[in-house]
Coordinates of C-alpha atoms and ligand atoms in Angstrom, one line a residue:
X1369 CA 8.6 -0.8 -28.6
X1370 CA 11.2 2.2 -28.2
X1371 CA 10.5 3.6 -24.7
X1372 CA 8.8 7.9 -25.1
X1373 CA 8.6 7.0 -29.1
X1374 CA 6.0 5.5 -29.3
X1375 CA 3.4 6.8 -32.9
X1376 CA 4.2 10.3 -32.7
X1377 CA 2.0 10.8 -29.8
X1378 CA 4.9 12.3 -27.4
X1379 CA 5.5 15.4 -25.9
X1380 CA 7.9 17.2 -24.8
X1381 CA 8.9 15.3 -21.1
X1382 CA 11.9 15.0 -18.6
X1383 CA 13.3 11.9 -19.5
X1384 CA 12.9 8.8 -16.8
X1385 CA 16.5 7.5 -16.1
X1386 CA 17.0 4.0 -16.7
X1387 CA 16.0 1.4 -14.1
X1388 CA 19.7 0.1 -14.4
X1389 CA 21.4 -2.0 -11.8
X1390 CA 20.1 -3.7 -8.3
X1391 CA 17.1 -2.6 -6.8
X1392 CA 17.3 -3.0 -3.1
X1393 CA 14.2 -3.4 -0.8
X1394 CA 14.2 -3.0 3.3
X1395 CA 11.3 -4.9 4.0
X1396 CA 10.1 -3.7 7.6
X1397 CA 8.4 -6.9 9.4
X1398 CA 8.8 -10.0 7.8
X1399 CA 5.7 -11.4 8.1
X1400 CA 2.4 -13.3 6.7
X1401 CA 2.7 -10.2 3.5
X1402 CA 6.4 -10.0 2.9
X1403 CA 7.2 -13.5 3.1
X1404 CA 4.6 -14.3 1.0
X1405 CA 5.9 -11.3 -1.9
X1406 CA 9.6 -12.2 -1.2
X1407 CA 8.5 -16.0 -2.1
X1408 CA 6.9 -14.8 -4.8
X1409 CA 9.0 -13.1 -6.8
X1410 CA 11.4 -15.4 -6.2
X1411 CA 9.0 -18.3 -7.8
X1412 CA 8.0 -16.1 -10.7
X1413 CA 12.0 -15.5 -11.3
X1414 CA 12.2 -19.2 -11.5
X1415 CA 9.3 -19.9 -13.5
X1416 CA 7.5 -22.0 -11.1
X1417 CA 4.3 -19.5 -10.9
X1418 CA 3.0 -16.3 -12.5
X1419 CA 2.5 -13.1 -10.9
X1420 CA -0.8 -12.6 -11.0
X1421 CA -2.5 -10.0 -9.3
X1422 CA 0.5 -7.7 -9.9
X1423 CA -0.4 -4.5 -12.3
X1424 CA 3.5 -4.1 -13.1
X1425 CA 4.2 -7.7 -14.5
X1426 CA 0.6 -8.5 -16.2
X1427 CA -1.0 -5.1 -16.8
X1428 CA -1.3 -3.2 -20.3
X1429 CA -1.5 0.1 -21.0
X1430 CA -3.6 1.6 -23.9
X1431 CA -1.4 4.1 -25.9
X1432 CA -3.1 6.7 -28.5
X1433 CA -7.1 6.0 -30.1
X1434 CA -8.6 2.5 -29.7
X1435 CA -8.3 2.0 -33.5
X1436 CA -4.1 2.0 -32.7
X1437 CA -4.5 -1.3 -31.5
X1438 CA -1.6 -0.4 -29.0
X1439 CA -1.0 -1.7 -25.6
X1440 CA 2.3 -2.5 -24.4
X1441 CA 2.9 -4.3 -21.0
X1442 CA 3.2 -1.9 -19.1
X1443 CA 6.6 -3.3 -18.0
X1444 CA 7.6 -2.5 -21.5
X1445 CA 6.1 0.7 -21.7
X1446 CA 8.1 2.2 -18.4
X1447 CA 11.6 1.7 -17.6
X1448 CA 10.4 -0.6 -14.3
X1449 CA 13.5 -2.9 -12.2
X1450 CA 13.3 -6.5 -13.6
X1451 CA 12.5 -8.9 -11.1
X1452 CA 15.9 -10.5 -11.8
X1453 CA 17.6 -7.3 -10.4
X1454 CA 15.0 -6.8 -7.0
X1455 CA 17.4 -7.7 -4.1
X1456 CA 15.4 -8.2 -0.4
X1457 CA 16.6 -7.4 3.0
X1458 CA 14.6 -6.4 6.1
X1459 CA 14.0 -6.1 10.0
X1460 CA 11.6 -8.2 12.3
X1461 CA 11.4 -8.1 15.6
X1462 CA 11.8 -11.9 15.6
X1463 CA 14.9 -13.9 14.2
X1464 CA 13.5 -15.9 12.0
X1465 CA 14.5 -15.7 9.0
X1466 CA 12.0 -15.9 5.5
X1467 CA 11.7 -19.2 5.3
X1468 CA 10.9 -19.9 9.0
X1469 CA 8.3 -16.9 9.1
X1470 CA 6.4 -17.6 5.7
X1471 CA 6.1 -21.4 7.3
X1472 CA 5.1 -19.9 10.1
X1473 CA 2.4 -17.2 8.2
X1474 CA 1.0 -20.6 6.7
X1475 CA 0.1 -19.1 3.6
X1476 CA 2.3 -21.1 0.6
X1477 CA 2.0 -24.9 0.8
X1478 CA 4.8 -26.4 2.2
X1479 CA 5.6 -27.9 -1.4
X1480 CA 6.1 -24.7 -2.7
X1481 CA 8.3 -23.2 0.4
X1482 CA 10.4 -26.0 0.6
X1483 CA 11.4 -25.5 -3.2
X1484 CA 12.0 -21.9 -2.2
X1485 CA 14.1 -23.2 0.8
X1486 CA 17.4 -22.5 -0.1
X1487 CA 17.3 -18.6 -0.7
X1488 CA 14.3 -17.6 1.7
X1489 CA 17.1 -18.9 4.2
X1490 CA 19.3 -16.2 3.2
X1491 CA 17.3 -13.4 4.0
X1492 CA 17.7 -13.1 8.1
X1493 CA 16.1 -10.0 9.8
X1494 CA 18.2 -7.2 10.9
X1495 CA 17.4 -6.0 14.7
X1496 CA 14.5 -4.2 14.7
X1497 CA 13.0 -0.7 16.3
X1498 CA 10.3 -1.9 18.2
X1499 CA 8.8 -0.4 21.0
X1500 CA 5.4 -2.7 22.9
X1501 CA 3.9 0.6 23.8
X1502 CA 2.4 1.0 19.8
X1503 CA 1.8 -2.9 19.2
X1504 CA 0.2 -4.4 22.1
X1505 CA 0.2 -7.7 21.4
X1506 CA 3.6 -8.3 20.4
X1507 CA 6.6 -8.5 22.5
X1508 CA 9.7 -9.0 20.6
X1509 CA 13.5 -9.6 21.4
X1510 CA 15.2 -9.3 18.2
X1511 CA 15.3 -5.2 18.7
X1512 CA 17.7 -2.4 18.8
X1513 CA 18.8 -0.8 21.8
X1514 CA 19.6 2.6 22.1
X1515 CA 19.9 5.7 24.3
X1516 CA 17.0 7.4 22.4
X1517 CA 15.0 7.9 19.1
X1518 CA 17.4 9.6 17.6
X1519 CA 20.0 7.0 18.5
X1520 CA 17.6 4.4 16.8
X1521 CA 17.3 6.3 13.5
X1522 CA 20.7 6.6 13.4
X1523 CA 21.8 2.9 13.5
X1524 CA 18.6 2.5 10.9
X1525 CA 20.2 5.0 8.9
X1526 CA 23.4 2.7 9.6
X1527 CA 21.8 -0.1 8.1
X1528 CA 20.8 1.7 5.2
X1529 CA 24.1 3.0 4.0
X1530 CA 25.4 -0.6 4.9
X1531 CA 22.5 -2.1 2.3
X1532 CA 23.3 0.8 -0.1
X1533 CA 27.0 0.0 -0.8
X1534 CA 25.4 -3.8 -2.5
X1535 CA 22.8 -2.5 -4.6
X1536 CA 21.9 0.5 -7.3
X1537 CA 18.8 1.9 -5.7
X1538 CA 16.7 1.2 -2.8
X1539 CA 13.1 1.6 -1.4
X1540 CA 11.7 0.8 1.7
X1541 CA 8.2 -0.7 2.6
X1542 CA 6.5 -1.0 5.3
X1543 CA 4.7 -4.0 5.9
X1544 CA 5.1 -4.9 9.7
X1545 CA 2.0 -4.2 12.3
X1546 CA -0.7 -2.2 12.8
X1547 CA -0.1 0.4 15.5
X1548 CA -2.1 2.3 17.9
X1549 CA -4.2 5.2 17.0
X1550 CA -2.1 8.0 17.1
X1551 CA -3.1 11.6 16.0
X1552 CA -0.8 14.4 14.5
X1553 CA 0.9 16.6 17.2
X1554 CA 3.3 19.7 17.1
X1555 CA 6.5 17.1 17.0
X1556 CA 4.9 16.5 13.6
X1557 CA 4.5 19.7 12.4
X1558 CA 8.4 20.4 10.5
X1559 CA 11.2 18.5 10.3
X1560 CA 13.0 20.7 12.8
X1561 CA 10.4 19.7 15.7
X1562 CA 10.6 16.1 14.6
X1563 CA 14.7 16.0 14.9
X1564 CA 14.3 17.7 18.3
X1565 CA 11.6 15.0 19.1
X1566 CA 13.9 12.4 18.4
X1567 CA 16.7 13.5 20.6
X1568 CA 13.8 14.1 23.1
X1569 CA 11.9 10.8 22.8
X1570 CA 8.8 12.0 21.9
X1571 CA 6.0 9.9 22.5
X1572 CA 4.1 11.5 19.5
X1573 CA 6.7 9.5 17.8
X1574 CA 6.3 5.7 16.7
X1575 CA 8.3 3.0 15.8
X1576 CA 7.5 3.1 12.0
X1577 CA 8.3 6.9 11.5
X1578 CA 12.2 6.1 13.1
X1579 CA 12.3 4.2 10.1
X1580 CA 10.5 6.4 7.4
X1581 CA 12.7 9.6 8.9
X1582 CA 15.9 7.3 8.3
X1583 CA 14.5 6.2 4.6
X1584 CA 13.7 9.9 3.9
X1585 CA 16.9 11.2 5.9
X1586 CA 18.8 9.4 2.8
X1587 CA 16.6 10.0 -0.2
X1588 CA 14.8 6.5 -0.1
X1589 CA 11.1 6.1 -0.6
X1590 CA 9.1 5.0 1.7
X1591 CA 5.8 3.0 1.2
X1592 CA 3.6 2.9 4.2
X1593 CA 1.2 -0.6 3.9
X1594 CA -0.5 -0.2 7.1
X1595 CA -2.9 2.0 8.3
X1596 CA -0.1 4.1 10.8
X1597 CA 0.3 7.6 10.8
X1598 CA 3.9 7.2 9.8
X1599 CA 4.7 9.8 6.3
X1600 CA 1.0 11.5 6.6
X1601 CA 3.1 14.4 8.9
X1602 CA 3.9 17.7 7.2
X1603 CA 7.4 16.4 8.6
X1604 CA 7.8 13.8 6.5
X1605 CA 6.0 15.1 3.7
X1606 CA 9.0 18.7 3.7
X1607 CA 11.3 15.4 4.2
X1608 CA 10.3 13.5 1.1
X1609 CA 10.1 16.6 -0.9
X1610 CA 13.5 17.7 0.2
X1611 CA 15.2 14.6 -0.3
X1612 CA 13.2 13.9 -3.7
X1613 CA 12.2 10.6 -1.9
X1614 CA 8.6 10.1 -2.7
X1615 CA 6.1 8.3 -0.4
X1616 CA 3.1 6.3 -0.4
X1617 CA 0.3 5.0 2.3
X1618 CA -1.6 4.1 3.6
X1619 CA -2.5 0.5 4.0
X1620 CA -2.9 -1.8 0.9
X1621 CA -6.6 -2.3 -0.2
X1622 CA -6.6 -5.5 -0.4
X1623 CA -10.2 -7.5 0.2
X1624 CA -13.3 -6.0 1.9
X1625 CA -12.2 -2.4 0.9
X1626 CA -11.4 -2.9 -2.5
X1627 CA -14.5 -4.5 -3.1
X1628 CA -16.2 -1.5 -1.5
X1629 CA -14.4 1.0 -3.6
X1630 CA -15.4 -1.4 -6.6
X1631 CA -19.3 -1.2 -5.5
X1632 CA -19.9 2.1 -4.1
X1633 CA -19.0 4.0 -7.3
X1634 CA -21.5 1.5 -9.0
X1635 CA -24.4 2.6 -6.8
X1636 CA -23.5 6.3 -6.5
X1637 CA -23.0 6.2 -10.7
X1638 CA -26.7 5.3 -11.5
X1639 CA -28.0 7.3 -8.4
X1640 CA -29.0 4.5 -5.6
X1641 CA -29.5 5.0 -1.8
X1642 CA -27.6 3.3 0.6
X1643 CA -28.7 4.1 4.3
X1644 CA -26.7 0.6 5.8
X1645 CA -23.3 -1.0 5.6
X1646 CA -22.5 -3.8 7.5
X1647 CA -19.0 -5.7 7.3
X1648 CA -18.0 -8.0 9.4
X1649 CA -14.8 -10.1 8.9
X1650 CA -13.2 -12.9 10.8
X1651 CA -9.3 -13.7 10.4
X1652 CA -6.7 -15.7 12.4
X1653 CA -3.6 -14.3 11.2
X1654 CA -0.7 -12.8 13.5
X1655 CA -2.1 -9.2 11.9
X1656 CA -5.6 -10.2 13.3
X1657 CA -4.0 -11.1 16.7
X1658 CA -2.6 -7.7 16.7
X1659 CA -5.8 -5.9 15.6
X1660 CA -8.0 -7.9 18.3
X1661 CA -6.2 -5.1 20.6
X1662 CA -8.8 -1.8 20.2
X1663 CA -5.6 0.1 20.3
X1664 CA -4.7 -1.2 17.1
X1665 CA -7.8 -1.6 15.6
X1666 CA -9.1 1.6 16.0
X1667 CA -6.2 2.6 13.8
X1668 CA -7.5 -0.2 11.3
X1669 CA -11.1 1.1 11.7
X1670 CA -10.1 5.0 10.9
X1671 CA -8.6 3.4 7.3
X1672 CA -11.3 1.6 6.1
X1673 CA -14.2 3.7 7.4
X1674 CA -13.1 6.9 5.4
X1675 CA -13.5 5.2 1.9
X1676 CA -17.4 5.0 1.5
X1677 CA -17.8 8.9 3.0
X1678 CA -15.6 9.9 0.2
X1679 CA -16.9 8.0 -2.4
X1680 CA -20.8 8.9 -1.6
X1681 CA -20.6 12.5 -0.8
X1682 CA -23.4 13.1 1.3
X1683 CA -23.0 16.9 1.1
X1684 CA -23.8 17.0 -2.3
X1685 CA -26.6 14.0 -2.3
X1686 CA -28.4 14.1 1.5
X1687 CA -31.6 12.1 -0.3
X1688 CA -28.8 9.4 -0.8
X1689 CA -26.3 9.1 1.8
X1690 CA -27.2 11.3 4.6
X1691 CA -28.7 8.3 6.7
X1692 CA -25.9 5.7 6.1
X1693 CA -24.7 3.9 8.8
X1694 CA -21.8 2.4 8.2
X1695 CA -20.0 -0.1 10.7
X1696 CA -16.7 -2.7 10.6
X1697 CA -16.2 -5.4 12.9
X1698 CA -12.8 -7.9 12.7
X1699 CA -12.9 -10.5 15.0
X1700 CA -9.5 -12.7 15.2
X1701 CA -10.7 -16.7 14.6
X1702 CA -7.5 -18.5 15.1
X1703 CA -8.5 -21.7 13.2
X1704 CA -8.9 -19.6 9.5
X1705 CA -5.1 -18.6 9.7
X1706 CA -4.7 -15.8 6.5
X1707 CA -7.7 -17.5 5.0
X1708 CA -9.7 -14.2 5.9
X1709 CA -13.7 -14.3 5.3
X1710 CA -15.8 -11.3 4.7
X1711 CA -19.5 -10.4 4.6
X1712 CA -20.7 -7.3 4.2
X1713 CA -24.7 -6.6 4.4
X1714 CA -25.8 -3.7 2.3
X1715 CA -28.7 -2.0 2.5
X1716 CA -29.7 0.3 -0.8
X1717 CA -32.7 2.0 -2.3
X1718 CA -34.0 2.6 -5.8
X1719 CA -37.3 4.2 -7.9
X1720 CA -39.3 5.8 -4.9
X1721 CA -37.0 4.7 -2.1
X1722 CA -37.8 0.9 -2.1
X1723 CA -35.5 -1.2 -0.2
X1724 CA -33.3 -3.6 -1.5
X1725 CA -30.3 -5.4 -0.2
X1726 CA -26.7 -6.9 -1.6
X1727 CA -24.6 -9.3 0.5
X1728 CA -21.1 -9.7 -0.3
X1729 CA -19.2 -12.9 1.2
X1730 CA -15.6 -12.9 -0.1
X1731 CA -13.5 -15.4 1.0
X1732 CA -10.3 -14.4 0.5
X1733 CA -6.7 -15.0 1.3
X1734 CA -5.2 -12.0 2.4
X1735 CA -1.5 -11.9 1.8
X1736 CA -2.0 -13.4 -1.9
X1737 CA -3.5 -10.5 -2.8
X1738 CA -1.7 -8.2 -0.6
X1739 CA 1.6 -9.5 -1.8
X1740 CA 1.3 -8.3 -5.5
X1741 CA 0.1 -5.0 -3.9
X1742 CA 3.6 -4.9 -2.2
X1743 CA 5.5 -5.4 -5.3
X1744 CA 3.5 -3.1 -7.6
X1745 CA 4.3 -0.4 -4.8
X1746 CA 8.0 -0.8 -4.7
X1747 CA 8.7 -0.9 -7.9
X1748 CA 5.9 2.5 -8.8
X1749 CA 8.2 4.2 -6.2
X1750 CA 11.3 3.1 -7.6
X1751 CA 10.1 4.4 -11.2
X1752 CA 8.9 7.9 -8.8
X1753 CA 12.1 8.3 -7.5
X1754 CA 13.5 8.6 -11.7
X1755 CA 10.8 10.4 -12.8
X1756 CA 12.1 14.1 -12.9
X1757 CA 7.7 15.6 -13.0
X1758 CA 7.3 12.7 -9.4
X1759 CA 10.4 12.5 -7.4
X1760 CA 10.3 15.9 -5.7
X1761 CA 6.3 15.9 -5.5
X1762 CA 6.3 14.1 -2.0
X1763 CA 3.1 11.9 -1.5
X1764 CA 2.4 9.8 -4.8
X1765 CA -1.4 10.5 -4.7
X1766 CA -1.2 8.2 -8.4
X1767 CA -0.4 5.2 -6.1
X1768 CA -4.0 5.8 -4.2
X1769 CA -5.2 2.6 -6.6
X1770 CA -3.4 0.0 -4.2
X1771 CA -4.2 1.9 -0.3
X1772 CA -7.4 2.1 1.6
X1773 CA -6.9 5.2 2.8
X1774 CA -4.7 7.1 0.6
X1775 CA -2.9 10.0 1.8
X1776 CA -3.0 13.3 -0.6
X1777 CA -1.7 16.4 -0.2
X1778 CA -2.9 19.0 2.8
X1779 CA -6.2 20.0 2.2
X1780 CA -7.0 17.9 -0.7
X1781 CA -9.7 15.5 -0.3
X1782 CA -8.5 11.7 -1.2
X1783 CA -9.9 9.5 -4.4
X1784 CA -11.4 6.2 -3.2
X1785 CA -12.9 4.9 -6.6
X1786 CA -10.7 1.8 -7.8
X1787 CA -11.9 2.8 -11.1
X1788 CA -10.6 6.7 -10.7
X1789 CA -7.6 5.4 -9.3
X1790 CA -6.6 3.1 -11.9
X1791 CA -7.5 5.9 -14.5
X1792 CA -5.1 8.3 -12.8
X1793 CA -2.3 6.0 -12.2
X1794 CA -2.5 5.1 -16.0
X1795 CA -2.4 8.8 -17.1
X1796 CA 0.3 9.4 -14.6
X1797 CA 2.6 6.6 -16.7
X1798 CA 1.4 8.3 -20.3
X1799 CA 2.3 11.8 -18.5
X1800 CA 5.6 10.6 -17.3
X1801 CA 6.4 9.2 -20.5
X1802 CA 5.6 12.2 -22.6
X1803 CA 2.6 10.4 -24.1
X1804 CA -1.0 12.0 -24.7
X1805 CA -3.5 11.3 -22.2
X1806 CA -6.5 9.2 -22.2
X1807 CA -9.6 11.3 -21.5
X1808 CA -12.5 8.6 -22.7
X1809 CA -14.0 11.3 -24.5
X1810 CA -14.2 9.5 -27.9
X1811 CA -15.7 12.2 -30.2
X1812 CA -13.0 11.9 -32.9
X1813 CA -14.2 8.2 -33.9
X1814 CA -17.7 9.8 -34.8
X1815 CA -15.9 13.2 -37.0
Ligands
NAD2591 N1 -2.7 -8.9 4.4 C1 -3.5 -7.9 4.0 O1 -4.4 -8.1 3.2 C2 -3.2 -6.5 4.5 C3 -4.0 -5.5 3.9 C4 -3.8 -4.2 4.3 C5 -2.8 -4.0 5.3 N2 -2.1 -4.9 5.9 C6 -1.2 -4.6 6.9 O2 0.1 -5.0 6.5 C7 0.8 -5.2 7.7 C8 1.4 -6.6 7.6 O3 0.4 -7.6 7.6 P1 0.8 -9.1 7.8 O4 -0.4 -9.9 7.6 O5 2.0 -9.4 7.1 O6 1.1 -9.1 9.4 P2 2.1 -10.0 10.2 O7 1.8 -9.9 11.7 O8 2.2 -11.4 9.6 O9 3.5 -9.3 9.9 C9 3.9 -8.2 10.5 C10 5.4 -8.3 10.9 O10 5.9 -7.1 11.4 C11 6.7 -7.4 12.4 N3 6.9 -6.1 13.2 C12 6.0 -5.5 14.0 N4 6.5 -4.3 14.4 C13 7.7 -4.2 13.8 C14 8.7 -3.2 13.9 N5 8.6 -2.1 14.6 N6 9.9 -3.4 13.2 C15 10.0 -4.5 12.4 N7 9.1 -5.5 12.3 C16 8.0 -5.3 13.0 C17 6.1 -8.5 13.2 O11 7.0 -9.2 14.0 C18 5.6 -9.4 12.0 O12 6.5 -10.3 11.6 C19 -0.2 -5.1 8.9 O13 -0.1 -3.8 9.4 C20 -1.5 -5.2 8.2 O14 -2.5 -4.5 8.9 C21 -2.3 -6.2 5.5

């Protein structure tokens, strides 16, 4: 189908340029996730597997009434990168390169890596920014050096106009570790006080937002897949908006979260109590090593307890959710690897406020659904970045549908409801293709 023709339903929109040429991605940490995307994509391009779980490569999109009987891919329906065209390069604080990390992460058989073998190889980790003060537990020695922040940005800027000069277009994710807790300060505040922070070494100032000031600093976008501060600064924000280089964060929703955002809107739509949420989750990965420092998981713990106060509202129903006690353990459990398990205990009440109780035990796999996550996100930005009504909005709020705790706009208070979220990233694709919006209101079938 013609790309903004389709039935008549148009309006008048700023054209999206043409996702012509290389996409390139800087990948920050190669690790259990971006192993497990780059490996991916790489099998889907060669036909040895399908990418499920990924919106932009299975995902329709309804066009016009339900009688229409249209839904285009949604790969058909916006002018996305083809797979065929996504070129990977990235930074680890180790040297291994793909290959040795995603044998490492243990998460593809070794059938399937070793088939893979010959380009994962090719993709070796440029020196990282990496500082042990914001990730505890790791201690690496494939980093930069340099006399201070600003000296870092500047050979990550270095990289990226090196990286530039070899591809059309590039975004840049973050999918390395969690870091500590950190809280805006006034180095945050402009981009003024953030350049003199730089030059100043601020501590305020982490390793992943050297990188996301060098991404913005030259118009890339920046996806933020852990729960860091990183872009949620007004610095980066004026940054992204500036340098039409829109961002996204934070933290992909990937397994216990999603499924909370999946079951809290179904209890809060018909009107049920919930006064207890337990989840508890046990996982062996090199991410869970990291989080098993509180330093880190507080961060982790700040993302995914905001979700289930947003959704409920207590303000507006105290018979409801007032009471709710909500509380998230991880526990790192070596022998499970990535093979992550999740219970969660909840406690609700119906008709007169009797009790009644739900447990959810998901066992999961935490990269293979994190990885299509990735993907989707890179290539959403990519399509932001050539969409005149998104590039020069700053945070992608239409991207909430794939983060736990989804950064919005100052002031604005963030959508949690999977089902809200994938509503609003679908309009956003109808609204950026000049095509009417779906509003589920229906009426016109009864006229
Ligand atoms: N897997 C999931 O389902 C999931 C879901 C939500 C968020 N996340 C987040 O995504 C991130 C990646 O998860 P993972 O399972 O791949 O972890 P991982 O530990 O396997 O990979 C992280 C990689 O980042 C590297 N790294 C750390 N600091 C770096 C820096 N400053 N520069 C460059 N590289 C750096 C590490 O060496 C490691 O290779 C974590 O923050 C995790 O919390 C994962």
């Amino acid at each position: 189908m013609p790309k903004q023709e389709q039935g008549g339903r148009e309006t008048a929109a700023a054209k999206v340029a043409p996702a012509n040429g290389k996409l390139g991605v800087m990948v920050v940490g190669l690790g259990a996730v971006a192993t497990t995307m780059i490996a991916g994509v790489e099998a889907v391009r060669r036909g040895l597997a399908k990418p499920i779980g990924s919106l932009t490569q299975m995902g329709t999109i309804r066009l016009g009434k339900r009688t229409e009987n249209t839904s285009p891919l949604i790969k058909d329906f916006v002018p996305l990168a083809d797979l065929n065209d996504v070129v990977f390069t990235g930074w680890d604080i180790f040297e291994d390169n793909v290959y040795e990390s995603a044998a490492h992460a243990e998460v593809l058989d070794k059938e399937t890596l070793a088939k893979l073998k010959p380009y994962l190889e090719t993709i070796k980790p440029m020196p990282a920014v990496f500082d042990q003060h914001y990730v505890k537990r790791l201690n690496g020695t494939h980093v930069k050096k340099g006399k201070n922040k600003r000296d870092l940005a500047d050979q990550v800027i270095a990289d990226i106009r090196a990286f530039k000069k070899t591809v059309d277009r590039v975004v840049m994710i973050w999918c390395g570790s969690t870091e500590i807790f950190l809280e805006p300060t006034a180095v945050h505040k402009s981009i003024e006080a953030f350049e003199k922070g730089l030059e100043a070494n601020d501590p305020g100032i982490a390793p992943s937002q050297i990188y996301a000031y060098a991404a913005l600093n030259e118009g890339v976008p920046f996806a933020n897949g852990a729960p860091n501060l990183t872009v949620d600064v007004p610095a980066m924000v004026e940054l992204s908006k500036r340098n039409a280089a829109p961002v996204c964060g934070k933290d992909f929703k990937t397994g216990q979260t999603f499924m909370k955002t999946v079951l809290a809107p179904a209890f809060k739509a018909r009107m049920l109590g919930v006064n207890g949420w337990f989840s508890t989750n046990i996982l062996g990965n090199r991410d869970g090593e990291v989080l098993d420092d509180p330093g880190s998981f507080k961060t982790k713990e700040e993302s995914k307890l905001g979700s289930l106060e947003y959704i409920f509202q207590p303000e507006l129903y105290p018979d409801l959710y007032k009471d709710l006690y909500h509380k998230i353990r991880i526990n790192y459990y070596p022998p499970r690897g990535d093979e992550k398990e999740a219970w969660d205990n909840i406690d609700i009440f119906g008709w007169l406020g009797y009790p009644m109780q739900l447990k959810v035990n998901f066992l999961c796999r935490d990269s293979i659904l994190a990885a299509p996550v990735a993907l989707d996100l890179i290539l959403f930005l990519d399509l932001a970045k050539r969409a005149p009504q998104l590039r020069s909005l700053g945070v992608q709020e239409w991207l909430s549908f794939y983060l736990k705790s989804p950064q919005t706009t100052e002031g604005l208070y963030p959508e949690h409801d999977l089902f809200i979220q994938s509503m609003k990233l679908k309009n956003t694709l109808r609204h950026v293709m000049g095509q009417e919006l779906i509003t589920h209101l229906g009426l016109e079938y009864y006229d």
